[in-house]
Coordinates of C-alpha atoms and ligand atoms in Angstrom, one line a residue:
M1 CA 0.0 0.0 0.0
I2 CA 2.7 2.5 1.1
R3 CA 4.9 1.3 -1.9
M4 CA 2.0 2.1 -4.3
G5 CA 1.7 5.5 -2.7
I6 CA 5.4 6.3 -3.2
I7 CA 5.3 5.1 -6.8
K8 CA 2.2 7.3 -7.4
V9 CA 4.0 10.4 -6.0
L10 CA 7.2 9.5 -7.9
K11 CA 5.2 9.6 -11.1
T12 CA 4.2 13.2 -10.5
Q13 CA 7.8 14.4 -10.0
L14 CA 9.3 16.9 -12.5
L15 CA 12.6 15.0 -12.5
C16 CA 10.9 11.8 -13.7
H17 CA 9.1 13.8 -16.5
L18 CA 12.4 15.4 -17.5
I19 CA 14.1 12.0 -17.8
I20 CA 11.2 10.5 -19.8
C21 CA 11.2 13.5 -22.2
Y22 CA 15.0 13.5 -22.5
V23 CA 14.9 9.8 -23.5
F24 CA 12.1 10.4 -25.9
L25 CA 13.8 13.4 -27.6
I26 CA 17.3 11.9 -27.8
S27 CA 16.1 8.5 -28.9
G28 CA 13.8 10.2 -31.4
F29 CA 16.6 12.2 -32.9
I30 CA 18.8 9.1 -33.2
V31 CA 15.9 7.3 -34.9
N32 CA 15.2 10.3 -37.2
L33 CA 18.9 10.2 -38.2
L34 CA 18.8 6.5 -38.9
Q35 CA 15.7 7.1 -41.0
L36 CA 17.7 9.7 -42.9
C37 CA 20.4 7.1 -43.5
T38 CA 17.8 4.9 -45.3
L39 CA 17.3 7.5 -48.0
P40 CA 20.0 6.0 -50.4
L41 CA 18.3 2.6 -50.0
W42 CA 15.0 3.8 -51.5
P43 CA 16.0 3.8 -55.2
I44 CA 17.7 0.5 -54.7
N45 CA 15.2 -1.5 -52.7
K46 CA 12.1 0.6 -51.8
Q47 CA 10.3 -2.3 -50.0
L48 CA 13.2 -3.0 -47.8
A49 CA 13.6 0.7 -47.0
R50 CA 9.9 0.9 -46.0
K51 CA 10.1 -2.2 -43.8
I52 CA 13.2 -0.8 -42.0
N53 CA 11.4 2.5 -41.5
C54 CA 8.3 0.7 -40.0
R55 CA 10.6 -0.8 -37.4
L56 CA 12.4 2.5 -36.7
G57 CA 9.1 4.4 -36.5
Y58 CA 7.9 1.7 -34.0
S59 CA 10.8 2.6 -31.8
I60 CA 9.5 6.1 -31.4
S61 CA 5.7 5.7 -31.3
S62 CA 5.8 2.7 -29.0
Q63 CA 7.3 4.9 -26.3
L64 CA 4.1 6.9 -26.1
V65 CA 2.2 3.5 -26.0
A66 CA 4.5 2.4 -23.2
L67 CA 3.8 5.6 -21.4
L68 CA 0.1 5.1 -21.6
E69 CA 0.0 1.3 -20.9
W70 CA 2.8 0.9 -18.4
W71 CA 3.5 4.3 -16.8
S72 CA -0.1 5.5 -16.4
G73 CA -1.7 2.0 -16.4
T74 CA -4.5 3.1 -18.7
E75 CA -6.7 0.3 -19.9
C76 CA -8.2 -0.1 -23.3
S77 CA -11.4 -2.2 -23.8
L78 CA -12.6 -3.1 -27.3
Y79 CA -16.3 -3.6 -28.2
T80 CA -16.5 -5.6 -31.3
D81 CA -17.9 -8.9 -32.7
P82 CA -15.5 -11.9 -32.5
E83 CA -15.7 -12.6 -36.2
S84 CA -14.3 -9.1 -37.0
Y85 CA -11.8 -9.4 -34.2
S86 CA -10.1 -12.3 -35.9
L87 CA -9.3 -10.2 -38.9
Y88 CA -7.8 -7.2 -37.1
G89 CA -4.1 -6.8 -37.9
K90 CA -4.4 -9.3 -40.8
E91 CA -5.8 -6.9 -43.5
N92 CA -5.5 -3.3 -44.6
A93 CA -8.3 -1.1 -43.4
I94 CA -9.5 2.5 -43.3
V95 CA -10.3 3.6 -39.7
V96 CA -12.9 6.3 -39.2
L97 CA -12.6 7.7 -35.7
N98 CA -14.3 10.5 -33.7
H99 CA -11.9 13.3 -32.7
N100 CA -12.8 14.5 -29.2
F101 CA -9.8 13.7 -27.0
E102 CA -6.3 15.1 -26.6
I103 CA -4.8 11.6 -26.4
D104 CA -7.0 9.8 -28.9
F105 CA -3.9 9.3 -31.0
M106 CA -2.2 7.5 -28.1
A107 CA -5.3 5.3 -27.6
G108 CA -5.3 4.6 -31.3
W109 CA -1.6 3.7 -31.3
T110 CA -2.1 1.4 -28.3
I111 CA -4.8 -0.6 -30.2
C112 CA -2.5 -0.7 -33.3
E113 CA 0.3 -2.1 -31.0
R114 CA -2.0 -4.8 -29.7
F115 CA -2.7 -6.0 -33.2
G116 CA 0.8 -5.6 -34.5
V117 CA 0.3 -2.7 -36.9
L118 CA 1.8 0.2 -34.9
G119 CA 5.0 0.7 -37.1
S120 CA 3.0 0.8 -40.3
S121 CA -0.1 2.8 -39.1
K122 CA -1.0 5.7 -41.3
V123 CA -3.2 8.8 -41.0
L124 CA -4.5 11.7 -43.0
A125 CA -2.8 14.4 -40.9
K126 CA -2.8 18.2 -41.0
K127 CA 0.4 19.6 -42.6
E128 CA 1.4 21.5 -39.4
L129 CA 2.1 18.2 -37.6
S130 CA 4.9 17.4 -40.1
F131 CA 7.0 20.1 -38.6
V132 CA 6.8 18.7 -35.0
P133 CA 10.3 17.3 -34.2
V134 CA 10.7 13.5 -33.9
I135 CA 7.1 12.5 -34.6
G136 CA 6.5 14.8 -37.6
W137 CA 9.9 13.9 -39.1
M138 CA 9.3 10.2 -38.4
W139 CA 6.0 10.5 -40.3
Y140 CA 7.8 11.8 -43.4
F141 CA 9.7 8.5 -43.7
L142 CA 6.5 6.5 -42.9
E143 CA 4.7 8.0 -45.9
I144 CA 2.0 9.6 -43.8
V145 CA -0.4 11.6 -45.9
F146 CA -0.5 15.3 -45.0
C147 CA -3.2 17.7 -46.0
K148 CA -3.5 21.5 -45.8
R149 CA -7.3 21.2 -45.2
N150 CA -7.8 23.1 -48.4
W151 CA -9.4 21.0 -51.1
E152 CA -8.0 22.9 -54.0
V153 CA -4.4 22.3 -52.7
D154 CA -5.0 18.8 -51.3
R155 CA -6.8 17.2 -54.2
K156 CA -3.6 16.6 -56.1
N157 CA -1.0 16.0 -53.3
V158 CA -3.2 13.7 -51.2
V159 CA -4.2 11.6 -54.2
Q160 CA -0.6 11.1 -55.1
S161 CA 0.4 10.2 -51.5
L162 CA -2.5 7.7 -51.3
R163 CA -1.5 6.1 -54.6
N164 CA 2.0 5.6 -53.2
L165 CA 0.5 3.3 -50.6
R166 CA -0.9 0.9 -53.1
D167 CA 2.2 -1.3 -53.0
Y168 CA 3.0 -0.8 -49.3
P169 CA 4.6 -4.1 -48.1
E170 CA 3.1 -4.2 -44.6
N171 CA -0.5 -4.5 -43.3
F172 CA -1.6 -1.0 -42.3
W173 CA -4.6 0.9 -40.8
F174 CA -5.2 4.3 -42.4
L175 CA -6.8 6.6 -39.8
L176 CA -9.2 9.3 -40.9
H177 CA -10.7 11.9 -38.6
C178 CA -13.4 12.9 -41.0
E179 CA -14.5 15.8 -38.7
G180 CA -11.2 17.4 -39.7
T181 CA -10.5 19.0 -36.3
R182 CA -11.2 18.3 -32.6
F183 CA -14.6 18.8 -31.1
T184 CA -15.2 22.1 -29.4
E185 CA -18.6 23.6 -28.5
K186 CA -18.0 26.5 -30.9
K187 CA -16.9 24.3 -33.8
H188 CA -19.9 22.1 -33.2
K189 CA -22.3 25.0 -33.3
I190 CA -20.9 26.2 -36.6
S191 CA -20.8 22.8 -38.2
M192 CA -24.5 22.2 -37.2
E193 CA -25.3 25.5 -39.0
V194 CA -23.7 24.0 -42.1
A195 CA -25.6 20.8 -41.6
E196 CA -28.9 22.8 -41.4
K197 CA -28.0 24.7 -44.6
K198 CA -27.3 21.3 -46.3
G199 CA -30.6 19.8 -45.0
L200 CA -28.7 17.2 -43.0
P201 CA -29.8 15.9 -39.6
K202 CA -28.1 17.5 -36.6
L203 CA -25.4 15.5 -34.7
K204 CA -25.1 15.8 -31.0
Y205 CA -21.6 14.4 -30.3
H206 CA -19.8 14.9 -33.6
L207 CA -18.9 17.7 -35.9
L208 CA -20.3 17.4 -39.4
P209 CA -17.9 15.1 -41.3
R210 CA -15.9 16.4 -44.2
T211 CA -16.5 13.9 -46.9
K212 CA -13.9 14.6 -49.6
G213 CA -10.9 13.0 -47.7
F214 CA -12.9 9.9 -47.1
W215 CA -14.1 9.6 -50.7
M216 CA -10.5 10.2 -52.0
T217 CA -9.1 7.6 -49.7
V218 CA -11.7 5.0 -50.6
Q219 CA -11.3 5.7 -54.3
N220 CA -7.5 5.4 -54.2
L221 CA -7.1 2.5 -51.8
R222 CA -9.9 0.3 -53.2
G223 CA -8.3 -3.0 -54.0
K224 CA -5.6 -2.5 -51.4
V225 CA -7.8 -2.0 -48.4
T226 CA -10.6 -4.5 -47.6
A227 CA -12.7 -2.8 -44.9
V228 CA -13.7 0.3 -43.1
Y229 CA -13.4 0.1 -39.3
D230 CA -16.0 2.4 -38.0
S231 CA -14.5 3.3 -34.6
T232 CA -16.0 5.3 -31.7
L233 CA -13.8 6.2 -28.7
N234 CA -14.8 7.3 -25.2
F235 CA -13.1 7.5 -21.9
R236 CA -15.0 6.2 -18.8
N237 CA -16.4 8.5 -16.1
N238 CA -16.6 11.5 -18.6
E239 CA -12.8 11.9 -18.3
M240 CA -11.1 14.3 -20.7
P241 CA -7.6 12.8 -20.6
T242 CA -4.5 14.9 -21.3
L243 CA -0.9 14.0 -22.2
L244 CA 0.2 15.8 -19.0
G245 CA -2.2 13.7 -17.0
V246 CA -0.6 10.5 -18.6
L247 CA 2.8 11.9 -17.8
N248 CA 1.7 12.4 -14.2
G249 CA 0.8 8.7 -14.1
K250 CA -3.0 9.2 -14.1
K251 CA -4.9 6.1 -15.1
Y252 CA -7.7 6.3 -17.6
H253 CA -10.0 3.7 -19.1
A254 CA -10.6 3.9 -22.9
D255 CA -13.6 2.2 -24.5
L256 CA -13.4 1.7 -28.2
Y257 CA -16.4 0.4 -30.3
V258 CA -15.4 -1.0 -33.7
R259 CA -17.7 -2.1 -36.5
R260 CA -16.0 -3.8 -39.5
I261 CA -17.7 -2.8 -42.8
P262 CA -16.5 -4.4 -46.0
L263 CA -15.2 -1.8 -48.4
D264 CA -17.3 -3.2 -51.2
S265 CA -20.4 -1.8 -49.5
V266 CA -19.1 1.8 -49.7
P267 CA -20.5 3.5 -52.8
E268 CA -18.0 4.6 -55.5
E269 CA -19.7 7.7 -56.8
E270 CA -18.8 10.9 -54.9
S271 CA -22.2 12.1 -53.8
E272 CA -23.3 8.6 -52.8
C273 CA -20.1 8.1 -50.9
A274 CA -20.7 11.4 -49.1
A275 CA -24.3 10.5 -48.2
W276 CA -23.0 7.1 -46.9
L277 CA -20.5 8.9 -44.6
H278 CA -23.1 11.3 -43.3
K279 CA -25.3 8.3 -42.5
L280 CA -22.4 6.6 -40.7
Y281 CA -21.9 9.7 -38.5
Q282 CA -25.6 9.7 -37.6
E283 CA -25.1 6.1 -36.5
K284 CA -22.0 7.0 -34.6
D285 CA -23.9 9.7 -32.8
E286 CA -26.4 7.0 -31.7
F287 CA -23.6 4.8 -30.3
Q288 CA -22.4 7.8 -28.3
E289 CA -25.9 8.4 -27.0
H290 CA -26.1 4.8 -26.0
Y291 CA -22.7 5.2 -24.2
T292 CA -23.8 8.3 -22.4
R293 CA -27.0 6.6 -21.2
T294 CA -25.6 3.2 -20.3
G295 CA -21.8 3.7 -19.7
R296 CA -21.0 1.1 -22.4
F297 CA -21.2 0.4 -26.1
P298 CA -23.4 -2.4 -27.6
G299 CA -22.0 -5.8 -28.1
P300 CA -19.4 -8.1 -26.5
I301 CA -16.4 -6.5 -24.8
T302 CA -12.7 -7.7 -24.9
S303 CA -9.3 -6.5 -23.8
P304 CA -6.8 -7.3 -26.6
P305 CA -3.7 -8.6 -24.8
C306 CA -1.0 -6.1 -24.0
R307 CA 2.4 -7.1 -25.6
P308 CA 5.8 -6.6 -23.9
W309 CA 7.6 -5.0 -26.9
A310 CA 6.7 -1.4 -26.3
L311 CA 8.0 -1.6 -22.7
L312 CA 11.2 -3.5 -23.8
N313 CA 11.9 -0.9 -26.4
W314 CA 11.5 1.9 -23.9
L315 CA 13.7 0.2 -21.3
F316 CA 16.4 -0.3 -23.9
W317 CA 16.5 3.4 -24.6
V318 CA 16.4 4.3 -20.9
C319 CA 19.4 2.0 -20.2
L320 CA 21.3 3.4 -23.2
L321 CA 20.7 7.1 -22.5
V322 CA 20.1 7.8 -18.8
Y323 CA 23.6 6.8 -17.5
P324 CA 25.5 9.0 -20.0
L325 CA 23.2 11.9 -19.2
F326 CA 23.9 11.7 -15.4
R327 CA 27.7 11.4 -16.1
L328 CA 27.6 14.4 -18.4
L329 CA 25.6 16.5 -16.0
L330 CA 27.8 15.6 -13.1
Q331 CA 31.0 16.5 -15.1
L332 CA 29.5 19.8 -16.1
L333 CA 28.4 20.7 -12.6
L334 CA 31.7 19.6 -11.1
S335 CA 33.7 21.5 -13.8
G336 CA 33.8 24.5 -11.4
S337 CA 33.1 26.9 -14.3
I338 CA 30.0 29.1 -13.5
S339 CA 29.5 29.8 -17.2
T340 CA 29.3 26.0 -17.9
V341 CA 26.8 25.5 -15.1
V342 CA 24.7 28.4 -16.3
C343 CA 24.8 27.2 -19.9
T344 CA 23.8 23.7 -18.8
F345 CA 20.8 25.1 -16.9
V346 CA 19.8 27.4 -19.9
F347 CA 20.1 24.4 -22.3
C348 CA 17.9 22.2 -20.0
F349 CA 15.4 25.0 -19.7
A350 CA 15.3 25.5 -23.5
V351 CA 14.8 21.8 -24.0
S352 CA 11.9 21.8 -21.5
V353 CA 10.3 24.7 -23.3
G354 CA 10.6 22.8 -26.6
I355 CA 9.0 19.7 -25.0
R356 CA 6.2 21.8 -23.5
W357 CA 5.5 23.2 -27.0
M358 CA 5.3 19.7 -28.4
I359 CA 2.9 18.7 -25.7
G360 CA 0.9 21.9 -26.5
Q361 CA 0.3 20.4 -30.0
T362 CA -2.0 17.9 -28.4
E363 CA -4.0 20.4 -26.4
I364 CA -7.5 21.2 -27.7
E365 CA -7.5 24.7 -26.3
K366 CA -4.4 25.6 -28.3
G367 CA -5.9 23.9 -31.4
S368 CA -6.4 25.4 -34.8
N369 CA -9.1 27.7 -36.0
Y370 CA -10.2 25.3 -38.7
G371 CA -14.0 24.9 -38.5
N372 CA -14.5 28.3 -37.0
K373 CA -14.4 29.9 -40.5
E374 CA -18.1 29.8 -41.3
V375 CA -18.9 32.2 -38.5
Q376 CA -16.4 34.7 -39.9
L377 CA -18.0 34.3 -43.3
N378 CA -21.5 34.8 -41.8
N379 CA -20.5 37.8 -39.8
N380 CA -18.7 39.6 -42.6
Ligands
LIG403 C1 -9.7 -2.4 -34.7 C2 -9.0 -1.1 -34.6 C3 -9.8 0.1 -34.8 C4 -9.5 1.3 -34.5 C5 -8.1 1.7 -34.0 C6 -8.1 3.2 -34.0 C7 -7.1 4.0 -34.4 C8 -5.8 3.5 -34.9 C9 -5.5 3.7 -36.3 C10 -4.4 4.3 -36.8 C11 -3.5 5.1 -36.0 C12 -2.6 6.0 -36.8 C13 -2.1 7.1 -36.5 C14 -2.5 7.8 -35.2 C15 -1.5 8.9 -34.9 C16 -1.7 10.1 -34.9 C17 -3.0 10.7 -35.5 C18 -3.1 12.1 -35.0 C19 -3.8 13.1 -35.5 C20 -3.8 13.6 -36.9 C21 -5.2 13.9 -37.3 C22 -5.4 15.2 -38.0 O1 -4.5 15.9 -38.3 S1 -7.0 15.6 -38.3 C23 -6.9 16.9 -39.5 C24 -6.6 16.5 -40.9 N1 -7.5 15.5 -41.4 C25 -8.6 15.8 -42.0 O2 -9.0 17.0 -42.1 C26 -9.4 14.7 -42.6 C27 -10.9 15.1 -43.0 N2 -10.9 16.2 -43.9 C28 -11.3 16.1 -45.2 O3 -11.6 15.0 -45.6 C29 -11.4 17.4 -46.1 O4 -12.4 17.2 -47.0 C30 -10.0 17.7 -46.8 C31 -8.9 17.8 -45.8 C32 -9.7 16.6 -47.8 C33 -10.2 19.0 -47.6 O5 -10.4 20.1 -46.6 P1 -11.4 21.3 -46.9 O6 -11.4 22.2 -45.7 O7 -11.1 21.9 -48.2 O8 -12.7 20.6 -46.8 P2 -13.9 20.4 -47.6 O9 -13.6 20.6 -49.1 O10 -14.4 19.1 -47.3 O11 -14.8 21.7 -47.1 C34 -15.7 22.3 -47.8 C35 -17.0 21.6 -47.6 O12 -17.2 21.5 -46.2 C36 -18.4 22.3 -45.9 N3 -18.1 23.0 -44.6 C37 -17.8 24.2 -44.4 N4 -17.6 24.4 -43.1 C38 -17.9 23.3 -42.5 C39 -17.9 22.9 -41.2 N5 -17.6 23.7 -40.2 N6 -18.2 21.6 -40.9 C40 -18.5 20.7 -41.9 N7 -18.5 21.1 -43.2 C41 -18.2 22.3 -43.5 C42 -18.6 23.2 -47.0 O13 -20.0 23.5 -47.1 C43 -18.1 22.3 -48.2 O14 -19.1 21.4 -48.5 P3 -19.1 20.6 -49.9 O15 -20.5 20.1 -50.0 O16 -18.7 21.6 -51.0 O17 -18.2 19.4 -49.8
UBL404 C1 7.5 8.8 -24.1 C2 6.9 10.1 -23.6 C3 7.2 11.3 -24.3 C4 6.6 12.5 -23.6 C5 6.8 13.7 -24.4 C6 5.9 13.8 -25.5 C7 6.1 15.0 -26.3 C8 5.0 15.2 -27.3 C9 5.0 14.3 -28.4 C10 4.3 14.4 -29.5 C11 3.5 15.5 -29.7 C12 2.9 15.5 -31.1 C13 1.9 14.5 -31.3 C14 1.1 14.8 -32.5 C15 -0.2 14.1 -32.5 C16 -1.3 15.1 -32.2 C17 -2.5 14.6 -33.0 C18 -3.6 15.6 -32.9 O1 -4.6 15.3 -32.2 O2 -3.6 16.6 -33.8 C19 -4.7 17.4 -33.8 C20 -5.3 17.4 -35.2 O3 -5.8 16.2 -35.5 C21 -6.4 18.4 -35.3 O4 -6.0 19.6 -34.9 P1 -7.0 20.8 -34.5 O5 -8.0 20.3 -33.6 O6 -7.6 21.4 -35.8 O7 -6.1 21.8 -33.9

């Protein structure tokens, strides 16, 4: 009991957070450098270069999974039918997920890890994320599809990036947040005004989905991808989890509801495909309503087994990087030079500010203005 209490307090200590972030940053830069070294391999053996990059990417993203699973002890329950369960991780799929939480990417990655597709997982991500050190740079080598959320610009680039995935050598899940941005009350209000103008039913828990990205993805990955995984994520007890909460060791419980829909049943024609997606979001809204009323999703519940690899990878980097850090810091502090000591502190402070900025990228309140535009248009 006392030991548990001490561990809980330890997890909230700044020093622990600094060490975790230091390991993440330095290992991330090393991996980014190794990824850079694979560049000459691409023209010679593209498939081998891709496979190597999947493993290298895994070494970065699995650290956030380990943080969620092992450090914070967060649990992930999956509501899905057993027939579909047996196919997860064994086929390529498009995942359509709600976008309400600051750590929904970590919960998504955790499910990917449990089904062995973490290294190869893909997403249609906003361009701004490609500039985030470590993760954004890793994504470049993993052929993540970036969009500017401007159809005129995206229609060409996104199609090309999607086509590149047609001969991808590993099984992958392609994540689409069709709402295009995270849920806020303001964005919800505006998107429901758009829904009303378009004569579409109102949604209570989702923003109105943007349909073009979905249509483009289905069009270009048809034949490569066999199913759409309609996924709805919630956290128990109305929690709104944060990355800082996870870093402080706070335990959450994620509930994910997944329906497997064969891709053949998604219409090919653009307007039919858009109508299909709108209907899907109306159904997703009903699942959320069910969850709010009953505290669970429909159907059987499972907990896909947690694998040890994310933790082992993390421990490897900790063992490799923490000892040299302490030796270096000790040497600098014992050097007797005030300017060296001051420089060390300034450097550590600058790194902490950088990490805080990266964490800020996950925070909804610091999110983009995308989806607030209609109000400006209406007001002008
Ligand atoms: C078993 C396992 C199951 C599940 C496991 C779960 C997950 C694991 C899977 C994979 C994990 C992988 C990676 C995870 C890691 C990290 C991910 C993190 C996050 C990154 C995510 C993002 O960055 S989200 C933001 C970027 N993505 C998108 O925007 C995608 C959706 N957007 C689109 O599709 C857009 O159409 C577009 C981007 C292609 C183009 O953007 P544009 O703005 O130009 O949009 P539109 O052309 O669609 O807009 C114009 C039309 O929209 C109407 N409109 C106007 N205002 C609004 C409004 N406020 N709301 C809704 N609609 C609006 C307007 O009227 C136009 O209508 P049209 O009729 O003309 O279309
Ligand atoms: C091992 C522990 C390491 C702890 C230190 C972690 C440092 C931070 C690491 C990574 C930060 C970047 C993660 C990027 C993923 C964020 C995904 C996201 O949710 O993007 C939002 C986007 O969809 C919509 O944006 P808007 O709502 O329009 O704005």
